[in-house]
Coordinates of C-alpha atoms in Angstrom, one line a residue:
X1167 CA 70.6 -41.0 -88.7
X1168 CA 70.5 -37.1 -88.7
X1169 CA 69.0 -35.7 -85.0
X1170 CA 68.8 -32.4 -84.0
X1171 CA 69.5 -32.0 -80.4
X1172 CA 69.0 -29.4 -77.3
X1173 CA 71.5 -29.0 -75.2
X1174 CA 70.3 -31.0 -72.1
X1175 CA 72.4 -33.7 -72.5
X1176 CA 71.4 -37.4 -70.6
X1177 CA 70.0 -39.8 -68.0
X1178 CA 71.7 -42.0 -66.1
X1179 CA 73.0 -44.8 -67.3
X1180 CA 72.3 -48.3 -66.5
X1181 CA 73.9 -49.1 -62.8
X1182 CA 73.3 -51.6 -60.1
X1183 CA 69.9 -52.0 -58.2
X1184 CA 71.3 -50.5 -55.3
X1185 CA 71.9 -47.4 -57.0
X1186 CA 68.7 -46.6 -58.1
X1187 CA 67.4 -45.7 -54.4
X1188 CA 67.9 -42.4 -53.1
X1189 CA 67.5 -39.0 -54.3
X1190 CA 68.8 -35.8 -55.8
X1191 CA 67.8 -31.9 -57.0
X1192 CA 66.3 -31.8 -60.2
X1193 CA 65.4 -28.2 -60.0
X1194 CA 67.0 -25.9 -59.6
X1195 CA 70.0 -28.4 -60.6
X1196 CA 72.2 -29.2 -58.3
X1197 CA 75.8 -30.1 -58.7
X1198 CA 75.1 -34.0 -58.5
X1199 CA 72.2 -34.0 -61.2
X1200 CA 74.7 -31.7 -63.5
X1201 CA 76.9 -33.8 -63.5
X1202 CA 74.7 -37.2 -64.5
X1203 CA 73.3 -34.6 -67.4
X1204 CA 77.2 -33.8 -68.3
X1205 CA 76.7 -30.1 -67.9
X1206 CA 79.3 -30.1 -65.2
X1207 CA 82.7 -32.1 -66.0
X1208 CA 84.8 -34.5 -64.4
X1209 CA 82.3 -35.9 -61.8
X1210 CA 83.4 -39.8 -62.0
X1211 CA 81.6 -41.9 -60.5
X1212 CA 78.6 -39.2 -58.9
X1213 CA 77.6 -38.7 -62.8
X1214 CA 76.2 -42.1 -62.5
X1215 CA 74.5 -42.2 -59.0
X1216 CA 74.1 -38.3 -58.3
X1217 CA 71.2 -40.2 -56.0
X1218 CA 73.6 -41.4 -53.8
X1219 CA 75.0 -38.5 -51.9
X1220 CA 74.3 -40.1 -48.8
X1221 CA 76.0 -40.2 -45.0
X1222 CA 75.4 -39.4 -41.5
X1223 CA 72.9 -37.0 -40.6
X1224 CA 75.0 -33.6 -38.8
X1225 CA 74.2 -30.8 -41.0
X1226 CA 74.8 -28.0 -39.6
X1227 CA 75.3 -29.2 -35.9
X1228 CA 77.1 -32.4 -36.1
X1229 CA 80.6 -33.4 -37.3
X1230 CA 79.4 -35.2 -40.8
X1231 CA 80.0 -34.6 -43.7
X1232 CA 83.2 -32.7 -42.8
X1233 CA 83.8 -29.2 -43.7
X1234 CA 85.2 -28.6 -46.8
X1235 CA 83.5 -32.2 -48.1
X1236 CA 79.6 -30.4 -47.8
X1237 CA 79.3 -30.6 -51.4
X1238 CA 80.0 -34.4 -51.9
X1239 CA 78.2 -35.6 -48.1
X1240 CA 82.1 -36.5 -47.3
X1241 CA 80.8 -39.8 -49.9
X1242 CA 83.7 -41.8 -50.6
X1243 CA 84.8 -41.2 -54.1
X1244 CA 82.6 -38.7 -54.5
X1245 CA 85.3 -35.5 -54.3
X1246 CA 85.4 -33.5 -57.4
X1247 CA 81.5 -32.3 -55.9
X1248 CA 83.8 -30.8 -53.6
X1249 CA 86.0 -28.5 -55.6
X1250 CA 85.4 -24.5 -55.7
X1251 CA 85.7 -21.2 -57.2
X1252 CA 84.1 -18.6 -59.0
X1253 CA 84.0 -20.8 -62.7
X1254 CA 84.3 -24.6 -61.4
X1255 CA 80.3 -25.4 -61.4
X1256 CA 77.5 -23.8 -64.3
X1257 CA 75.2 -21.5 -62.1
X1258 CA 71.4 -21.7 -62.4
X1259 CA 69.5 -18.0 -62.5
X1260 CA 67.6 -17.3 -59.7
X1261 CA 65.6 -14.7 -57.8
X1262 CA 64.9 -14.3 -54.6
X1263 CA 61.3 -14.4 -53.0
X1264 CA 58.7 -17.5 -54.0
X1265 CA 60.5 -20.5 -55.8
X1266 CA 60.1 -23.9 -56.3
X1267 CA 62.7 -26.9 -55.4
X1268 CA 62.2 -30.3 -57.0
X1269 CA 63.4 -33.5 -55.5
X1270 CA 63.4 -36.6 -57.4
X1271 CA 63.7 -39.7 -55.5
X1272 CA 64.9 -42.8 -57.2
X1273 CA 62.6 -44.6 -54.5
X1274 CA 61.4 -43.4 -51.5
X1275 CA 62.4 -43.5 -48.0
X1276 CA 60.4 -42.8 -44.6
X1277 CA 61.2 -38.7 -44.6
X1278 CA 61.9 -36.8 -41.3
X1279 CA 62.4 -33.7 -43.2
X1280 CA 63.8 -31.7 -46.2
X1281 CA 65.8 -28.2 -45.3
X1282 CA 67.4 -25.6 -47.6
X1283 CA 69.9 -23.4 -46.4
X1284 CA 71.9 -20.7 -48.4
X1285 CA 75.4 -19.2 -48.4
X1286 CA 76.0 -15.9 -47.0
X1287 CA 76.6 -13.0 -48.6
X1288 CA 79.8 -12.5 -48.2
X1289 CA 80.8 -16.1 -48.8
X1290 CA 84.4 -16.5 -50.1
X1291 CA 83.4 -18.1 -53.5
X1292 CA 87.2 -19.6 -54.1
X1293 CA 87.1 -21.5 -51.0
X1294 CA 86.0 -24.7 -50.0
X1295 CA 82.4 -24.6 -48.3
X1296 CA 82.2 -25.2 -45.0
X1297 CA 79.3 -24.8 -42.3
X1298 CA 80.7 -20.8 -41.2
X1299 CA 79.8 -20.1 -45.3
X1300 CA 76.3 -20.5 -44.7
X1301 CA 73.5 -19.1 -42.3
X1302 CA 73.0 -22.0 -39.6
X1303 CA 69.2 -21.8 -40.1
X1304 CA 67.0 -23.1 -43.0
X1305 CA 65.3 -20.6 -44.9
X1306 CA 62.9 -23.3 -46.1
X1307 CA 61.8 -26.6 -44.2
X1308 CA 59.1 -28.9 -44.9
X1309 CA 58.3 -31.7 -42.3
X1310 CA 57.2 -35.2 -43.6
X1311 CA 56.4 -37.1 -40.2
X1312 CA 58.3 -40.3 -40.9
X1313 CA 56.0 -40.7 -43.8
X1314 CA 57.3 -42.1 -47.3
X1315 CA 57.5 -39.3 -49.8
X1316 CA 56.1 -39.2 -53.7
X1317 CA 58.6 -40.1 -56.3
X1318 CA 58.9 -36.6 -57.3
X1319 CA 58.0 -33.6 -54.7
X1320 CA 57.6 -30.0 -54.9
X1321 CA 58.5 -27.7 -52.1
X1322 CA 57.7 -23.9 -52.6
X1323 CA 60.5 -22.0 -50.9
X1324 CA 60.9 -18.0 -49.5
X1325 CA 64.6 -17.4 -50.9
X1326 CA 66.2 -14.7 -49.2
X1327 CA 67.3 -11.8 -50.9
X1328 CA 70.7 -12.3 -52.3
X1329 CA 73.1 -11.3 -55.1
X1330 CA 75.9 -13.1 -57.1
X1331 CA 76.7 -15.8 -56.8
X1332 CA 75.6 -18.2 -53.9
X1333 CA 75.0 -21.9 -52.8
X1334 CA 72.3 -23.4 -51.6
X1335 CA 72.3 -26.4 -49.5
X1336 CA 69.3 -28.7 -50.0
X1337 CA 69.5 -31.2 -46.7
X1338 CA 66.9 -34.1 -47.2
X1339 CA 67.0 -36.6 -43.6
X1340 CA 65.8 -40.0 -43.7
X1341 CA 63.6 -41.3 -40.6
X1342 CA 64.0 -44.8 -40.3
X1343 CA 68.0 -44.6 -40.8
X1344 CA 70.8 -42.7 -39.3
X1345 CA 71.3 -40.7 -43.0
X1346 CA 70.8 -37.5 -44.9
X1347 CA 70.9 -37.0 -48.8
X1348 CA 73.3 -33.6 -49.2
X1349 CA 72.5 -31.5 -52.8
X1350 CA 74.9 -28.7 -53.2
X1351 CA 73.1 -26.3 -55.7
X1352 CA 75.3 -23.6 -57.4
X1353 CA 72.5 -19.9 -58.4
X1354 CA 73.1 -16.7 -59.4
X1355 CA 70.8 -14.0 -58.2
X1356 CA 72.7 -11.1 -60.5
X1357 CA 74.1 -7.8 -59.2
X1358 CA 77.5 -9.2 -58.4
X1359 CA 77.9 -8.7 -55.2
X1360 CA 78.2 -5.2 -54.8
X1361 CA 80.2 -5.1 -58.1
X1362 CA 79.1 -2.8 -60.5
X1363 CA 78.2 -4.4 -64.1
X1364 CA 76.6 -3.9 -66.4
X1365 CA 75.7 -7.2 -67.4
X1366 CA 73.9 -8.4 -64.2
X1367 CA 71.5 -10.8 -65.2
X1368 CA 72.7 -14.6 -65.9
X1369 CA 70.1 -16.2 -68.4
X1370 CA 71.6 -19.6 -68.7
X1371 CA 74.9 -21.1 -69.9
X1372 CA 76.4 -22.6 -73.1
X1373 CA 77.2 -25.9 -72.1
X1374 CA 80.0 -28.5 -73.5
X1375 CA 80.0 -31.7 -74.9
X1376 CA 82.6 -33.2 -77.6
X1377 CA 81.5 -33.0 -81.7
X1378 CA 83.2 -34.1 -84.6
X1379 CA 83.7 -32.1 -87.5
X1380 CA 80.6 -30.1 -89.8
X1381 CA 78.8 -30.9 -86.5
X1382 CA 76.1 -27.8 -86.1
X1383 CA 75.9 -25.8 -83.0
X1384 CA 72.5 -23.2 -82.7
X1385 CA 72.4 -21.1 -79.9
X1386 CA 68.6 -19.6 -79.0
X1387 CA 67.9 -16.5 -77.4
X1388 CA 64.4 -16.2 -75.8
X1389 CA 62.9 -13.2 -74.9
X1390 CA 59.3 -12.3 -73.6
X1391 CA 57.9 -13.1 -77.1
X1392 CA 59.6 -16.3 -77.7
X1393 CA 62.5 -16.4 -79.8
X1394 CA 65.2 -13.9 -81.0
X1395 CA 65.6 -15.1 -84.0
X1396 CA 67.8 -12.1 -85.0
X1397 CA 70.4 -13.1 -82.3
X1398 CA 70.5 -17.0 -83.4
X1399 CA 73.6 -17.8 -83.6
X1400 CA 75.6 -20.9 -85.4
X1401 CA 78.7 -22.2 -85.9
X1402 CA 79.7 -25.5 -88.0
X1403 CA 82.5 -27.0 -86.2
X1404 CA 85.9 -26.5 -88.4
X1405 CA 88.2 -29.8 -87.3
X1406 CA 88.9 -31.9 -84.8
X1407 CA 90.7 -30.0 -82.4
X1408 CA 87.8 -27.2 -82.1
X1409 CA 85.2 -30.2 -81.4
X1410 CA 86.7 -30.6 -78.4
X1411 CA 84.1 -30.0 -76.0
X1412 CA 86.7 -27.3 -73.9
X1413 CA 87.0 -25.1 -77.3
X1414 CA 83.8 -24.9 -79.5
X1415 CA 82.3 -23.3 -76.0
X1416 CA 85.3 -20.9 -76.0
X1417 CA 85.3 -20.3 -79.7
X1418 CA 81.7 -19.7 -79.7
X1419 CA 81.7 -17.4 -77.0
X1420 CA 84.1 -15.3 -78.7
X1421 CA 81.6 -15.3 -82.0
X1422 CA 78.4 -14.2 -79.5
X1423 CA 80.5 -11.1 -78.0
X1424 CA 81.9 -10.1 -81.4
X1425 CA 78.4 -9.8 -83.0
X1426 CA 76.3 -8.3 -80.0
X1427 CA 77.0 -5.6 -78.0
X1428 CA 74.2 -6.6 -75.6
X1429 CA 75.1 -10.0 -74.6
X1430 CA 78.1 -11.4 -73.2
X1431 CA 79.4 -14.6 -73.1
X1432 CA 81.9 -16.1 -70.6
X1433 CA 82.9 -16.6 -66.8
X1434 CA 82.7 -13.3 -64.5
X1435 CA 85.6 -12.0 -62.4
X1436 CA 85.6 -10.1 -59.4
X1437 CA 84.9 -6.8 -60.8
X1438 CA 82.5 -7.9 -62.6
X1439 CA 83.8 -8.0 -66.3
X1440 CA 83.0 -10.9 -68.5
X1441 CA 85.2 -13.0 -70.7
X1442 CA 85.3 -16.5 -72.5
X1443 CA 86.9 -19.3 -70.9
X1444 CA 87.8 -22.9 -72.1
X1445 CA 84.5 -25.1 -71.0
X1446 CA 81.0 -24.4 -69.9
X1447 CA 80.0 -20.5 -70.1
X1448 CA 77.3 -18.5 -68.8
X1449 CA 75.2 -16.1 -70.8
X1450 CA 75.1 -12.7 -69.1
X1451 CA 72.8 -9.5 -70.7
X1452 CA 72.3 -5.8 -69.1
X1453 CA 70.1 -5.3 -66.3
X1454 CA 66.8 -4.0 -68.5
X1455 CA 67.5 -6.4 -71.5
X1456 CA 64.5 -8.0 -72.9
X1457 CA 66.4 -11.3 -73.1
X1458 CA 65.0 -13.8 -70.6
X1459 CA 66.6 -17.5 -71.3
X1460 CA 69.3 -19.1 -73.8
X1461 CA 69.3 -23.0 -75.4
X1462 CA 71.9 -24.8 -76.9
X1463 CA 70.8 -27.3 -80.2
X1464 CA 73.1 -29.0 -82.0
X1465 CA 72.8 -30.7 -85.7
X1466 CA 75.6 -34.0 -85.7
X1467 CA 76.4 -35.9 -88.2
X1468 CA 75.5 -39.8 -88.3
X1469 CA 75.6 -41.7 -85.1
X1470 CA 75.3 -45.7 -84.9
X1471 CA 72.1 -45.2 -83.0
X1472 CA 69.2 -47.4 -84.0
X1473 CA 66.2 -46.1 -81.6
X1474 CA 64.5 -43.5 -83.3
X1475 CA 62.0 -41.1 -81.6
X1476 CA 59.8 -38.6 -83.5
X1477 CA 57.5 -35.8 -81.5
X1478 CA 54.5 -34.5 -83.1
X1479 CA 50.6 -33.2 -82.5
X1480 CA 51.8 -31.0 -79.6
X1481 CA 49.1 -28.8 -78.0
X1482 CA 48.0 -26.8 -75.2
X1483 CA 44.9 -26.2 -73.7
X1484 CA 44.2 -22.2 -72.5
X1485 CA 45.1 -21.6 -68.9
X1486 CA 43.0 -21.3 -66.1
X1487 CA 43.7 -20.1 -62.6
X1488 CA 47.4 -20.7 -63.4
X1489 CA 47.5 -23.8 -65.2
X1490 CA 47.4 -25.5 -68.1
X1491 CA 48.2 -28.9 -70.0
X1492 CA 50.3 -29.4 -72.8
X1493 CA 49.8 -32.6 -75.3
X1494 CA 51.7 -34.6 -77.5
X1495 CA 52.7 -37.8 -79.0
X1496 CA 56.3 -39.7 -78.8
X1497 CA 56.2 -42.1 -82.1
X1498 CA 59.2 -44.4 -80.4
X1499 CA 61.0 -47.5 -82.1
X1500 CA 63.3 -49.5 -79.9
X1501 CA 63.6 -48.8 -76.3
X1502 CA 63.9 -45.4 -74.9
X1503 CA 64.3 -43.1 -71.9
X1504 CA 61.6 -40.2 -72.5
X1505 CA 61.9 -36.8 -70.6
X1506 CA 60.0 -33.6 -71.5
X1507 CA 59.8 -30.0 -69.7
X1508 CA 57.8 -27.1 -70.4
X1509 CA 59.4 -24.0 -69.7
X1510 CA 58.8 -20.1 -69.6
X1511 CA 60.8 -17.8 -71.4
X1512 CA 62.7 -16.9 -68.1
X1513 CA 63.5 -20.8 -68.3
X1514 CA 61.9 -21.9 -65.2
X1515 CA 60.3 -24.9 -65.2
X1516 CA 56.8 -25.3 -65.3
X1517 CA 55.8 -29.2 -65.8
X1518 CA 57.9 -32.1 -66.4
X1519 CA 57.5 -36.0 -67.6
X1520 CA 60.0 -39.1 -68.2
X1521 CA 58.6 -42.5 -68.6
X1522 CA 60.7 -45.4 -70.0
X1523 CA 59.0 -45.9 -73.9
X1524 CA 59.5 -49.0 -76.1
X1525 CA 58.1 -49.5 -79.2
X1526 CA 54.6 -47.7 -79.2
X1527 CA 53.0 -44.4 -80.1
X1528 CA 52.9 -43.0 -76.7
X1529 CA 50.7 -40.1 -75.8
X1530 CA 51.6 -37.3 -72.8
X1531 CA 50.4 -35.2 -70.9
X1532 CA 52.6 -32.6 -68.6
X1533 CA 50.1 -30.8 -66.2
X1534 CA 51.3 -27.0 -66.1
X1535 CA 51.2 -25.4 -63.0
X1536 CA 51.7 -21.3 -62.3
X1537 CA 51.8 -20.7 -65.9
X1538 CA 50.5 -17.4 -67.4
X1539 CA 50.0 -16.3 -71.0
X1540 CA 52.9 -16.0 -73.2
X1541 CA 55.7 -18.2 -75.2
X1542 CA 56.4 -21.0 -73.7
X1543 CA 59.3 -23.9 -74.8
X1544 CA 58.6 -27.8 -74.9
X1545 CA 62.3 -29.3 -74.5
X1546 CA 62.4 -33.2 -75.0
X1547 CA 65.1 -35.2 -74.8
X1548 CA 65.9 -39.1 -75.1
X1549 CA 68.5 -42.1 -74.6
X1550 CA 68.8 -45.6 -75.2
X1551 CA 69.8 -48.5 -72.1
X1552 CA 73.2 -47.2 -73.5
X1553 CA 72.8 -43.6 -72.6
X1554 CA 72.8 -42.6 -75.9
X1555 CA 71.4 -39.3 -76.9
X1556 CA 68.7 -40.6 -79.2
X1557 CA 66.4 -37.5 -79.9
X1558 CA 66.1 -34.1 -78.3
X1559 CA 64.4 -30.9 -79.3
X1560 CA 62.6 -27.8 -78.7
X1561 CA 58.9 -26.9 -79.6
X1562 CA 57.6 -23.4 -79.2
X1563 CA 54.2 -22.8 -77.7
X1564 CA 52.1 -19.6 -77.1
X1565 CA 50.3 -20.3 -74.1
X1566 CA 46.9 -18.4 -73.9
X1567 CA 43.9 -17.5 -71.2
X1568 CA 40.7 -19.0 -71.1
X1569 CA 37.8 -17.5 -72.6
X1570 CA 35.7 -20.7 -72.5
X1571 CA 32.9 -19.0 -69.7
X1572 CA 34.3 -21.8 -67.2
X1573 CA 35.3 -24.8 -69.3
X1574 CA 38.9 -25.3 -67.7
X1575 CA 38.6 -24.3 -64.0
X1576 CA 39.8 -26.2 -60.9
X1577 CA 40.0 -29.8 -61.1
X1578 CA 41.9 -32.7 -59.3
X1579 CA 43.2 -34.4 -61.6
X1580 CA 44.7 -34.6 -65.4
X1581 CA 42.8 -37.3 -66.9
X1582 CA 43.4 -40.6 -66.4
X1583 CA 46.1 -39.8 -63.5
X1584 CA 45.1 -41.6 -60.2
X1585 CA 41.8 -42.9 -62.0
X1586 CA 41.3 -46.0 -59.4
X1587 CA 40.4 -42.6 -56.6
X1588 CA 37.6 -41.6 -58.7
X1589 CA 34.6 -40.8 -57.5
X1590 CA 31.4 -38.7 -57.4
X1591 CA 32.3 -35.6 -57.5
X1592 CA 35.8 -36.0 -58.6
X1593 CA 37.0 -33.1 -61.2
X1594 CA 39.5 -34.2 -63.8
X1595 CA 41.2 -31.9 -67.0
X1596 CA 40.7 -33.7 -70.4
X1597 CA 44.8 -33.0 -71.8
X1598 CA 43.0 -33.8 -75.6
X1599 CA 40.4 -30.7 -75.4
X1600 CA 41.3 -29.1 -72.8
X1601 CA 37.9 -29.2 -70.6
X1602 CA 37.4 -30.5 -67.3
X1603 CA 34.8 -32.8 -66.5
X1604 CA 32.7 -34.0 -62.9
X1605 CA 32.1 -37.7 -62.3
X1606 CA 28.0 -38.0 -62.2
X1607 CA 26.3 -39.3 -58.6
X1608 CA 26.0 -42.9 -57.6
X1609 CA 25.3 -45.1 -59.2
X1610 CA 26.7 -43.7 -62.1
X1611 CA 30.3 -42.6 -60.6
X1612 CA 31.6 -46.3 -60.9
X1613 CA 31.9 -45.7 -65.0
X1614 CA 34.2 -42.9 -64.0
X1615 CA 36.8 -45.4 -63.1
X1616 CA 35.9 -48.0 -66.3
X1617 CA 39.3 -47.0 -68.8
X1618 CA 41.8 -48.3 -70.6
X1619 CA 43.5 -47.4 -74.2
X1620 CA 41.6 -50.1 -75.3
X1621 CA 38.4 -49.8 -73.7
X1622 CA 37.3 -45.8 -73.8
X1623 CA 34.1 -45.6 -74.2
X1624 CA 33.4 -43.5 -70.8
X1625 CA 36.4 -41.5 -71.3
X1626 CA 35.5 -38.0 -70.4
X1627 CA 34.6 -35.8 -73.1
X1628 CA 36.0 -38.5 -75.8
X1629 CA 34.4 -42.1 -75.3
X1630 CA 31.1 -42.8 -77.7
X1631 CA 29.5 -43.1 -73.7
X1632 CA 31.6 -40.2 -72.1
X1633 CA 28.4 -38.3 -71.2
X1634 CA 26.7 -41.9 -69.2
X1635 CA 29.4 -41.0 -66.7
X1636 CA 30.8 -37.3 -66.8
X1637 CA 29.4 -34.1 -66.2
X1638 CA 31.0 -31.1 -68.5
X1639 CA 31.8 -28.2 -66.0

């Protein structure tokens, strides 16, 4: 079958039980999660179990993991996290002051703490980090108190002001063990260092995977209005040899920087010139350029893949103090891994989803948070137990503000997410209208928590009885 993909690659495949505990960045991606999505290259075996950078506890004071091994936790096996330079790992854009790092944990573990620290500014980029590259103290730490964390958790972090190129060094220490979890994370914060150059501001990265010839590759340039479609660029992959997933990138680069004198394409040296290189390259425009963000889709040719996932009714209600839901339906045949993140046009992440989907018309939800009016891009992306790339995609959406007089203010919850807490009182978002809705006093509250997708009658807004137990705020 004929899919059209975006360039975020996969999940993990399957691997044994004891794999699946742990933890790693999600966002901003760190090295480990990278390489599981195949973004970064030649990460065997941490592409499978980028959860399972685990040792001692001794960052920064203690011996473990060894300088020149911070990268990889001084894991066994787990080297190539280790290597460096100014081009080895794709960089994500950053900017200093308020942003948000996203652990996933595979499952959870009694938490002490989680700490970020950051490079220095004068770092020496082609060496190997050690503890002397980085400030001793944690410009971000959030305690836990030996409790066990959420699956997925959210820490808003001060970074410090910064340019170029830097690491940060995301430190996550168990409590009931002697261990840590160690997350390199590889950013950009623009103005090179003190180099002058004009093209200052990293908005994302081409990267590679292998295709086979008359395979499609689209690149998307996103500015504050959505998409430039003047500046799409394609390129139908000529034989063999250029599917290699080391030269379309390089060949395509060279297309980009031929045909636009106000993006450049490629891997930037130390004084700040920008040229294609063989692999994954980053996407620089001028300081001033309306150009926010950059996606990769791809349109292959037949693959023996028999799951088939189609997307479709996606909306989003109007956003109110800062957030926002976004709807949709997964039509899925076979058995799938589901994923689904809403970005802004600076591509920062502003909701995400994955739930394992098999054989059903699922509907989602993604609860938006710090959103504010303006385009928007749904990226989705599925595999199969084989780690198949099944389906992937990109929707735009034009977020707006509320003009309802009230109808989507504060609420608790995205309906029906944690539904057994419900209670008088409670305040959930309806994701179908976008509305938000208070559970009526006793004795009436205990239809609040009366749902299923077969049984809806007291479903806020929507159920024949919805009124019996909700209030419409």
């Amino acid at each position: 079958m004929n899919i059209s993909k975006i360039a975020l690659v996969v999940s993990a495949p399957i691997v044994s039980a004891s794999a699946w505990s742990h933890g790693y960045v999600e966002s901003p991606k760190s090295r480990a999660y990278l390489s599981q999505l195949q973004e970064d290259k030649d990460c065997d075996p941490v592409q499978y179990e980028p959860q399972s950078v685990e040792n001692l506890s001794g960052f920064p004071t203690g011996a473990i993991p060894l300088d020149g091994e911070l990268a990889s936790g001084s894991k066994p096996g787990f080297g190539p996290l280790d290597r460096q330079s100014a081009t080895d790992w794709v960089k994500n854009p950053i900017r200093d002051g308020k942003n948000t790092f996203t652990w996933f944990h595979k499952a959870v573990h009694a938490t002490t703490n989680w700490r970020y620290y950051i490079t220095k500014q004068d770092w020496d980029v082609n060496k190997p980090l050690t503890r002397d590259a980085f400030e001793s103290t944690p410009f971000c730490q959030y305690d836990n108190g030996g409790k066990d964390p959420a699956i997925r958790v959210n820490h808003e972090c001060e970074v410090p002001e910064r340019t170029g190129y830097q690491v940060i060094y995301a430190v996550w220490e168990i409590a009931n063990t002697a261990n840590s979890f160690y997350q390199a994370i590889d950013v950009d914060f623009g103005d090179d260092n003190g180099v002058v150059s004009k093209w200052s501001n990293n908005i994302g990265h081409l990267s590679s995977k292998n295709l086979k010839p008359d395979d499609k590759v689209i690149v998307h340039f996103y500015g504050e209005n959505g998409e430039d479609e003047a500046k799409r660029t394609e390129m139908t992959i000529a034989s063999a040899e250029q599917g290699d997933e080391n030269q379309w990138p390089f060949d395509l680069a060279n297309q980009i920087n031929s045909a636009f004198s106000d993006v450049r394409v490629g891997a930037k040296d130390a004084q700040g010139n920008v040229d294609p290189i063989h692999g994954s390259n980053s996407v620089y425009v001028k300081k001033g350029s309306s150009l926010r963000s950059v996606a990769v889709s791809y349109e292959e040719q037949d693959q023996d893949v028999k799951e088939e996932v189609t997307v479709s009714g996606v909306t989003a209600s109007k956003i109110a103090n800062g957030k926002a839901t976004v709807g949709f339906n997964a039509q899925v045949s076979g058995r799938v891994t589901f994923n689904a993140t809403v970005l802004d046009s600076y591509g920062s992440e502003k909701g995400y989803v994955k739930q394992m989907v098999e054989d059903t018309n699922q509907p989602f939800s993604i609860e938006l948070n710090k959103v504010q009016p303006g385009a928007h891009i749904l990226k989705f992306f599925a595999t199969n137990d084989s780690n198949m790339a099944v389906a992937e995609g990109t929707v735009d959406l034009q977020l707006e503000g509320s003009d309802s007089g009230g109808n989507t203010g504060d609420y608790q919850f995205v309906f029906p997410e944690n539904i057994a807490s419900y209670t008088a009182g409670t305040v959930v978002l309806q994701p179908k209208n976008g509305k938000v809705y208070e559970c009526k006093p006793f004795p009436y509250s205990g239809y609040c928590v009366q749902w299923s997708r077969s049984a809806n009658a007291f479903e806020p807004g929507v159920g024949s009885n919805w009124q019996d137990a909700w209030i419409l705020k």
